[in-house]
mmCIF file of C-alpha atoms (C1' of nucleotides) in Angstrom:
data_model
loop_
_atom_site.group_PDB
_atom_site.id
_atom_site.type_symbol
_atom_site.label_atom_id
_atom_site.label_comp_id
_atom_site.label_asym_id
_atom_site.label_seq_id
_atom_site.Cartn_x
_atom_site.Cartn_y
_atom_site.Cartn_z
ATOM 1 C CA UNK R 22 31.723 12.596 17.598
ATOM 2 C CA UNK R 23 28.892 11.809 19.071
ATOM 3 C CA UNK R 24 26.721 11.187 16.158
ATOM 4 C CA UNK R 25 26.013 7.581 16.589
ATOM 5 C CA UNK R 26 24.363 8.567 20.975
ATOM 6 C CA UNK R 27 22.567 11.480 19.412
ATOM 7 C CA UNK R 28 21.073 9.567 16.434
ATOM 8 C CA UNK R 29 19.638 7.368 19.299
ATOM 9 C CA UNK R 30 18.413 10.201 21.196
ATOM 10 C CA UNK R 31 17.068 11.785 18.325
ATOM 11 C CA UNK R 32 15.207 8.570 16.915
ATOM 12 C CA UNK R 33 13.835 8.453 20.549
ATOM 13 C CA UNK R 34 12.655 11.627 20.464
ATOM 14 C CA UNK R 35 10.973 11.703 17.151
ATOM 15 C CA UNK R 36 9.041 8.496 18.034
ATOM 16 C CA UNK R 37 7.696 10.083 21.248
ATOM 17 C CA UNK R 38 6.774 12.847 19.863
ATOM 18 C CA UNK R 39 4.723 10.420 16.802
ATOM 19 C CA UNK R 40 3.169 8.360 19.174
ATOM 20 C CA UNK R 41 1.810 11.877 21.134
ATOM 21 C CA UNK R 42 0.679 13.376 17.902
ATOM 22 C CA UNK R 43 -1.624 9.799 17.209
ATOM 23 C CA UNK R 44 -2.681 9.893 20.684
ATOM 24 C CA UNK R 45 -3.576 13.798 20.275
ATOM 25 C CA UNK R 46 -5.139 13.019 16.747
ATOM 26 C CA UNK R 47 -7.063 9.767 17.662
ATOM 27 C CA UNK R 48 -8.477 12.519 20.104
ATOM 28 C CA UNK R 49 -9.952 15.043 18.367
ATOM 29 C CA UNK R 50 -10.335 13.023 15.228
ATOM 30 C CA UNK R 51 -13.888 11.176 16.431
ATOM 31 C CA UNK R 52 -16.858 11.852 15.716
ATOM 32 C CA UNK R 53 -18.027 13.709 19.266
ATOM 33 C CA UNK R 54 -14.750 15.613 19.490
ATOM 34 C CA UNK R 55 -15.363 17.341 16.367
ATOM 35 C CA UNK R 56 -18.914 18.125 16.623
ATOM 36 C CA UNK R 57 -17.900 19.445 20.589
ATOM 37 C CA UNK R 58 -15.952 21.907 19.414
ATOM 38 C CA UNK R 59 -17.602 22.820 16.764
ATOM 39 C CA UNK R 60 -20.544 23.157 18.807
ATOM 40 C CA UNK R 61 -18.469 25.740 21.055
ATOM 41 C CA UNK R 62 -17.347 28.062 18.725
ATOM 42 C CA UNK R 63 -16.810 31.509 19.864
ATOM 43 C CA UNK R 64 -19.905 30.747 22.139
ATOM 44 C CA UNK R 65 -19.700 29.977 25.904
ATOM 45 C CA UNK R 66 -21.660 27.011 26.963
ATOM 46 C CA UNK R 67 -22.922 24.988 30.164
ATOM 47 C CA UNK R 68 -22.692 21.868 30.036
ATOM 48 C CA UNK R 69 -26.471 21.266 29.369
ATOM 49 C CA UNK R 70 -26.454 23.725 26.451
ATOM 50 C CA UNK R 71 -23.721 21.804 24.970
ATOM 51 C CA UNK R 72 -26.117 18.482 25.693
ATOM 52 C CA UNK R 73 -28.628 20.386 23.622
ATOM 53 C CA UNK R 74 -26.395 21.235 20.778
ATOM 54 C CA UNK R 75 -24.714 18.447 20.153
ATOM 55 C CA UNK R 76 -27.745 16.273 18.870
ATOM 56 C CA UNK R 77 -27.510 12.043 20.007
ATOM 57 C CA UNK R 78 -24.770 12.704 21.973
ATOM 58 C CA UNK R 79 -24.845 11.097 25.491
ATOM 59 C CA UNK R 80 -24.534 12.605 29.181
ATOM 60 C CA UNK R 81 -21.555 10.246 29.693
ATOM 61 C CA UNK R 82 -19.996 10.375 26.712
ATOM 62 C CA UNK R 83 -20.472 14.296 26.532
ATOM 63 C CA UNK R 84 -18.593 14.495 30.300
ATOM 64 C CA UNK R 85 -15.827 12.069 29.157
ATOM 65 C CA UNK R 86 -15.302 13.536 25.954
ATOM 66 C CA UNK R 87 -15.363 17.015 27.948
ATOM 67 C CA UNK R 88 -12.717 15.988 29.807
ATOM 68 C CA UNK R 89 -10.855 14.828 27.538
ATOM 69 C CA UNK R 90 -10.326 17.603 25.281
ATOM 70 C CA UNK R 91 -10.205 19.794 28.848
ATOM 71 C CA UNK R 92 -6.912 17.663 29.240
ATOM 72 C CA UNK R 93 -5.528 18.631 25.794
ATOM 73 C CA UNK R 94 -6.039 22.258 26.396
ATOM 74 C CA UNK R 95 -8.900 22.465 23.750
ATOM 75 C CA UNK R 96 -11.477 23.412 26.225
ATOM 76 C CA UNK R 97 -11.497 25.959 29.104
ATOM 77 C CA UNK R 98 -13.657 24.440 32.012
ATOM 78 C CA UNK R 99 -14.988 27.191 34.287
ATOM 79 C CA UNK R 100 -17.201 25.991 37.459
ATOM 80 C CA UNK R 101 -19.214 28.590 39.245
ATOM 81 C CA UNK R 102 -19.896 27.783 42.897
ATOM 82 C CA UNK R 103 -22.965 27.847 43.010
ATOM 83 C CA UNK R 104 -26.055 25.843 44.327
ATOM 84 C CA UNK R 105 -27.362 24.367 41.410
ATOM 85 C CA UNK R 106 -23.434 24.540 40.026
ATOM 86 C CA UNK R 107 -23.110 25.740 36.666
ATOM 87 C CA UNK R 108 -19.707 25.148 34.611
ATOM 88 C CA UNK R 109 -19.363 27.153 31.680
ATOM 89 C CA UNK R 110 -17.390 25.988 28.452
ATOM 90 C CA UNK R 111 -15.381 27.592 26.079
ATOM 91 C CA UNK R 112 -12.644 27.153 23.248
ATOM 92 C CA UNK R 113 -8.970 27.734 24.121
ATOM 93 C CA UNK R 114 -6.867 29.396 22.105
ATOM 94 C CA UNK R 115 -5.506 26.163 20.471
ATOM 95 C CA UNK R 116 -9.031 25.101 20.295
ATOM 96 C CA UNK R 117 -10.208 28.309 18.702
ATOM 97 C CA UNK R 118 -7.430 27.935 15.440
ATOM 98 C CA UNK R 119 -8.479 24.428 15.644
ATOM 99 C CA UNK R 120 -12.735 25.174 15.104
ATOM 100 C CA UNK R 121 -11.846 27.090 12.178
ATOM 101 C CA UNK R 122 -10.753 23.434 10.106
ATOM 102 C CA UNK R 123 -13.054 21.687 12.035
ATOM 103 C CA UNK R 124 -15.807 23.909 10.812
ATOM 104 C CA UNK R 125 -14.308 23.675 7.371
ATOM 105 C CA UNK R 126 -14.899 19.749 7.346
ATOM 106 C CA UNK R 127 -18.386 20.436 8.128
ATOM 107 C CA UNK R 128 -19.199 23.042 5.426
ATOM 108 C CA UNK R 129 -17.563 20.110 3.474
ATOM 109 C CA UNK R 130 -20.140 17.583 4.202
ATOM 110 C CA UNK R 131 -23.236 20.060 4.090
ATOM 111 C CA UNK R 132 -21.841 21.192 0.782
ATOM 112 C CA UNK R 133 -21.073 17.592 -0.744
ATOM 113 C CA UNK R 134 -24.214 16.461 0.521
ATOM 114 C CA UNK R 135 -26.076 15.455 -2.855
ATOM 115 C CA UNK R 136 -22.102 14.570 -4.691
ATOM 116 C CA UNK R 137 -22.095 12.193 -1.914
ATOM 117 C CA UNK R 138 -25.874 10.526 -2.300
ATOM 118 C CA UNK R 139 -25.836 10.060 -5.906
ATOM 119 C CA UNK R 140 -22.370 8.428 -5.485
ATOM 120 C CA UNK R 141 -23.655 5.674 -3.072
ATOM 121 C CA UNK R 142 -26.235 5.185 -5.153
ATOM 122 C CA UNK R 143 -24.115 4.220 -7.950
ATOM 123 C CA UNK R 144 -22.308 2.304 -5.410
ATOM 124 C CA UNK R 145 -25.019 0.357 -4.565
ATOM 125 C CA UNK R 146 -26.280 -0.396 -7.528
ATOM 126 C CA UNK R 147 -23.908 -3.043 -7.841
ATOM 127 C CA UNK E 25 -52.865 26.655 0.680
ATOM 128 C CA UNK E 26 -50.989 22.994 1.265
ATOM 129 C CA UNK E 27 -48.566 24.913 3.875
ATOM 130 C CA UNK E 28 -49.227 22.221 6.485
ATOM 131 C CA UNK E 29 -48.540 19.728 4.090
ATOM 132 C CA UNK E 30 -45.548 21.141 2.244
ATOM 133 C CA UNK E 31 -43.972 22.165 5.471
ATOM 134 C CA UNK E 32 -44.200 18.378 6.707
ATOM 135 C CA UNK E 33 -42.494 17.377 3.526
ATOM 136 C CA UNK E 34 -40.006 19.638 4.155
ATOM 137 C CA UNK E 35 -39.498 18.782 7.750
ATOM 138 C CA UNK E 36 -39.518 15.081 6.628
ATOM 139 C CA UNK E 37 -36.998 16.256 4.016
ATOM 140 C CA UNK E 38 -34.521 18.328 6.459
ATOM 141 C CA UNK E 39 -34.773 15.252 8.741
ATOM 142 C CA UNK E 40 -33.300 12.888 6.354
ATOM 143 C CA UNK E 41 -30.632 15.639 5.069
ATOM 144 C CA UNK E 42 -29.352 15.977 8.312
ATOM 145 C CA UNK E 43 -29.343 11.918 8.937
ATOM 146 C CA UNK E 44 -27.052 11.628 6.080
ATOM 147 C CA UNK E 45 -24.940 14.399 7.153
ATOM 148 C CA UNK E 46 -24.507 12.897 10.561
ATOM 149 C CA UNK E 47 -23.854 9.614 8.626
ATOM 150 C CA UNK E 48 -21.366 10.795 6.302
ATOM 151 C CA UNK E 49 -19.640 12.706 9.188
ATOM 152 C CA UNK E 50 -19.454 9.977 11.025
ATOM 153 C CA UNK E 51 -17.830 8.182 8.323
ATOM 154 C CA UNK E 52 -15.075 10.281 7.891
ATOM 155 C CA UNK E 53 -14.630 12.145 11.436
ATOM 156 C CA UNK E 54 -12.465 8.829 12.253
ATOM 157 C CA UNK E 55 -8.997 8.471 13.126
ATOM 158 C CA UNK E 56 -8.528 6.092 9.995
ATOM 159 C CA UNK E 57 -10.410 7.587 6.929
ATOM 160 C CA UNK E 58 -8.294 10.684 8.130
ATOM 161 C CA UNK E 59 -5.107 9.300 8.136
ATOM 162 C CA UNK E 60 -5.650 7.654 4.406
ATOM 163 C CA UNK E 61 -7.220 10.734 3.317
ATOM 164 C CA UNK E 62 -4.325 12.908 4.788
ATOM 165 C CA UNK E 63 -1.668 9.645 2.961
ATOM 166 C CA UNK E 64 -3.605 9.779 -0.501
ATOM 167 C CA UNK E 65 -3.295 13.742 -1.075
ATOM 168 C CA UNK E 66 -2.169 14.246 -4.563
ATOM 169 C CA UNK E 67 -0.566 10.644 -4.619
ATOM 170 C CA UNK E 68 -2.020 7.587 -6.478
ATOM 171 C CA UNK E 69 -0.887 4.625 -4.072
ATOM 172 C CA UNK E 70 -1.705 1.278 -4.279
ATOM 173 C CA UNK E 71 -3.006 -1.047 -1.586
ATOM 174 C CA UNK E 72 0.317 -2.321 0.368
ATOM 175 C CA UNK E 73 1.815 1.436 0.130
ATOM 176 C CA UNK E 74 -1.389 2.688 1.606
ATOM 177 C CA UNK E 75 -0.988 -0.193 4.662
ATOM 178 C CA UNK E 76 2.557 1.195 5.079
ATOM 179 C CA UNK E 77 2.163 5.032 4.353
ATOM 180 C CA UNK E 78 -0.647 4.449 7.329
ATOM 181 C CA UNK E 79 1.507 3.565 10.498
ATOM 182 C CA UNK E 80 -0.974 0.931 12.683
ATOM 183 C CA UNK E 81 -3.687 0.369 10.612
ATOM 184 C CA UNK E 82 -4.603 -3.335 10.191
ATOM 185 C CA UNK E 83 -5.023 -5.021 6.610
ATOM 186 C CA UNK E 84 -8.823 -5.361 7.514
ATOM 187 C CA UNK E 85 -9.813 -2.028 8.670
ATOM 188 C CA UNK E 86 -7.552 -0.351 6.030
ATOM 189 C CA UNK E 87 -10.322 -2.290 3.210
ATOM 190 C CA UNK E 88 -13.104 -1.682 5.534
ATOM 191 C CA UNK E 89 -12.546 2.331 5.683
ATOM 192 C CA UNK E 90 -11.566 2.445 2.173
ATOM 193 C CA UNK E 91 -14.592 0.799 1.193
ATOM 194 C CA UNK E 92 -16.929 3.388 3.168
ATOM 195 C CA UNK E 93 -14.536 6.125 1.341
ATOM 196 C CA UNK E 94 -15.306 4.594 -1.785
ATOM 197 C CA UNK E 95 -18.977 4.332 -1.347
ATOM 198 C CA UNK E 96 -18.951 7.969 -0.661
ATOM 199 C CA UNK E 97 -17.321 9.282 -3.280
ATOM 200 C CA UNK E 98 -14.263 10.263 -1.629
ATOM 201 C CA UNK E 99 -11.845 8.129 -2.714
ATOM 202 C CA UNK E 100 -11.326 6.126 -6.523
ATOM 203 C CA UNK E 101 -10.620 2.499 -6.926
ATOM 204 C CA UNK E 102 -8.799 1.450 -9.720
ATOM 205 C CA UNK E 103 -8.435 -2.178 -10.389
ATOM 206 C CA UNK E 104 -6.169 -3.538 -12.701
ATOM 207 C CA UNK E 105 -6.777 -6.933 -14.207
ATOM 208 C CA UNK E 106 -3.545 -8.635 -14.178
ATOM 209 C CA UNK E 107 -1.624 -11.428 -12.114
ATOM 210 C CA UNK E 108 -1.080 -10.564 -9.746
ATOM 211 C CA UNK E 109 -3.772 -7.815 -9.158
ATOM 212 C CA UNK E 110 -2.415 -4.459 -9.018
ATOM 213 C CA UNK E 111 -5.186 -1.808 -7.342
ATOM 214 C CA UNK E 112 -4.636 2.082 -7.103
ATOM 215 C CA UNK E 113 -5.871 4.194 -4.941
ATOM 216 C CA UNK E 114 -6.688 8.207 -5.820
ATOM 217 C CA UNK E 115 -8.722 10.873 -4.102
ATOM 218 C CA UNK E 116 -11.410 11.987 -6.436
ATOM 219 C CA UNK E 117 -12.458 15.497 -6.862
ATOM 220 C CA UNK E 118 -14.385 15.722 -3.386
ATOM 221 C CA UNK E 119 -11.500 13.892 -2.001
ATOM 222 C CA UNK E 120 -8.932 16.180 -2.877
ATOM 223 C CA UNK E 121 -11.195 19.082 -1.058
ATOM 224 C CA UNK E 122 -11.444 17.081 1.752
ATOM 225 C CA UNK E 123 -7.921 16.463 2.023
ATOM 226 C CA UNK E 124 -6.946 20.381 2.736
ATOM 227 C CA UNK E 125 -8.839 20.509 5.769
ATOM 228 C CA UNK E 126 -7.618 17.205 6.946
ATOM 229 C CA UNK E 127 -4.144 18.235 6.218
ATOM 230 C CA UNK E 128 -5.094 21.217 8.336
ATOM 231 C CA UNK E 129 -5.805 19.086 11.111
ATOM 232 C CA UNK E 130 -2.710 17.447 10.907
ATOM 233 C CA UNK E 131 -0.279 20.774 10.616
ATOM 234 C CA UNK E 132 -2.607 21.922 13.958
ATOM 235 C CA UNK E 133 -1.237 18.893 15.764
ATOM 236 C CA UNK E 134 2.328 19.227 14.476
ATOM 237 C CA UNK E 135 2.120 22.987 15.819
ATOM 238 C CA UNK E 136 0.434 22.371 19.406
ATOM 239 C CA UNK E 137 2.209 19.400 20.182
ATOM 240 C CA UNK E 138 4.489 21.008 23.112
ATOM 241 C CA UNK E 139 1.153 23.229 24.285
ATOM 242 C CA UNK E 140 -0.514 20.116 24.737
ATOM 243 C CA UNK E 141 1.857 18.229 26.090
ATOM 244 C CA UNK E 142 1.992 20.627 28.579
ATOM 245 C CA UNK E 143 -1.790 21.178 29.115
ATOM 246 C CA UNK E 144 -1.682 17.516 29.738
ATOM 247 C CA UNK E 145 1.351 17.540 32.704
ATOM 248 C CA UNK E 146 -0.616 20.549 34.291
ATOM 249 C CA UNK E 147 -3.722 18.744 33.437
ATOM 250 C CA UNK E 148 -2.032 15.677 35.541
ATOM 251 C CA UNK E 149 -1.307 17.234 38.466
ATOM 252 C CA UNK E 150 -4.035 16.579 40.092
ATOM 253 C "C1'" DC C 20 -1.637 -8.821 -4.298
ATOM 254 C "C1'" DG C 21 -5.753 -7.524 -2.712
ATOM 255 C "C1'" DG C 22 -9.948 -8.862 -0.538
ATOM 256 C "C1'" DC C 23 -13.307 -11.419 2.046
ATOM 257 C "C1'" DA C 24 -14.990 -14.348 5.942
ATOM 258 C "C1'" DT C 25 -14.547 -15.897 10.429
ATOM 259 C "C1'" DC C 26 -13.487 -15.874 15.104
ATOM 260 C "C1'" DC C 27 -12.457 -13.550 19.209
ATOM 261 C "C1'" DA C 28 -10.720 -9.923 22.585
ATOM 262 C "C1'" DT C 29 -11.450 -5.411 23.624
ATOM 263 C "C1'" DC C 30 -13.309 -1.069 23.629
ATOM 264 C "C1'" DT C 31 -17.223 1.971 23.188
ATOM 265 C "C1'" DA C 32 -21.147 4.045 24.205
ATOM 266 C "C1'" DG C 33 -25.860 3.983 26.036
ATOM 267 C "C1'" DA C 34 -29.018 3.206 30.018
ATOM 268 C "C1'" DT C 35 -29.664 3.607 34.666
ATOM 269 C "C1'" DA C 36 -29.016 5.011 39.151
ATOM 270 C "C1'" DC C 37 -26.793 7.614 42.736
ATOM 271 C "C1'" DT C 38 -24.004 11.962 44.810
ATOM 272 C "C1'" DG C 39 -22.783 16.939 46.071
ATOM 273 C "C1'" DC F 23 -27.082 20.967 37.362
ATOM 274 C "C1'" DA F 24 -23.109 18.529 36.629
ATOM 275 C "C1'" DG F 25 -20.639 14.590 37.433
ATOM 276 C "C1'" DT F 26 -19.577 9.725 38.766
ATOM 277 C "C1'" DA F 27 -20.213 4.659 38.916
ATOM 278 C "C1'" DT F 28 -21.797 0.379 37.222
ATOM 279 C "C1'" DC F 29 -23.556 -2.728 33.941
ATOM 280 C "C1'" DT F 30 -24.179 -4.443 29.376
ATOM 281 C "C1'" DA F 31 -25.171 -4.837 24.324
ATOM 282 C "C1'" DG F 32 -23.055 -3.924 20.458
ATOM 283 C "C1'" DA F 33 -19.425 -1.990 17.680
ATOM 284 C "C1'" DT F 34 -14.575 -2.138 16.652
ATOM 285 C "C1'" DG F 35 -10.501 -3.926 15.405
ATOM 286 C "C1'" DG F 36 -6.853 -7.554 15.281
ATOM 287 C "C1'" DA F 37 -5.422 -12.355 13.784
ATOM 288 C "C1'" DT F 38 -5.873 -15.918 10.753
ATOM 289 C "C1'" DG F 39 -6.961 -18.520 6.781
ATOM 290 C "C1'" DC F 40 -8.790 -19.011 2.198
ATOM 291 C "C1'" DC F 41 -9.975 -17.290 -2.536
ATOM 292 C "C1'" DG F 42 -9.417 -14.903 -7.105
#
DNA sequence: CGGCATCCATCTAGATACTG
DNA sequence: CAGTATCTAGATGGATGCCG
């Protein structure tokens, strides 16, 4: 009956929700995103912890990619108070089930390490 | 006896490991050596299915990343020498590991799409 | 067809400095 | 301490055209 309205609909709704999953994916798929969370863990950290952990990573781009992933509901942001303030970070749930493959890629790289050496060599010799 | 020395080597040596793994993380913690990862899987595709199996990536940055992929051993390049020039593209062994964890990545946004969404409009409202 | 080179707009990310 | 704002060099990525 109305197959031909609801096909719209439909089309309209699957191509929302594709360009939301790129948006959500060009998010966590970089570089800082990955090594945040990864960073976090099961582990609760301030922000200058996190500044510590997360090796070459700027202030600004630590805050911006902070907020970021806050806004995806990766990352719980918890600010005390206080004089000095201290916020305290931690892993969602979503971002907890999502640590566990983000880990995984980099037990991948530590564990291809020398695979992945010798084969730019023979790359390069070329 | 050459502790001081040895341990320098080593340091020199752990210094340099983790440069390369922050290189070759860097290389594929993007949004596009994902994506063709997550494409390739199993498949062997060849250049123009891998520019249409990867929605928005341009013709240049879809050699560019393959390249980088292909330096590190991730990805195989098969070229075959006829007219007009046919290439394939596989995941080699390292590849193919890869790949589960990306794919993992990808279910996870699938499955939190709504949460987020919604962490986002909360997020917003503000 | 697949790839490279070039040019150019845009975005990114780092440095710096200032605020509550 | 944590965050914001501004500025800028440099990276990124798209468009185009040419080559094998």
């Amino acid at each position: 009956m109305t197959e031909q309205l609801s096909s719209v609909e439909e089309r309209g709704d699957v191509m929302r929700a594709q360009a939301l999953a790129r948006e959500i994916f060009a998010n966590i798929a970089n570089k800082w995103a990955l090594l945040i969370i990864n960073a976090l863990g099961e582990n609760t950290l301030r922000f200058t912890e996190l500044h510590a952990a997360v090796e070459g990573i700027s202030h600004k781009m630590l805050t911006q990619t902070l907020r970021t992933l806050e806004r995806d509901g990766v990352v719980n942001r918890l600010v005390h108070p206080t004089v000095p303030p201290r916020v305290d970070y931690t892993l969602t749930e979503a971002g907890l089930s999502l640590q566990t493959t983000v880990n995984a890629m980099c037990v991948w790289t530590r564990r291809h390490l020398d695979t992945i050496d010798e084969a730019r060599h023979h790359f390069d010799a070329r």
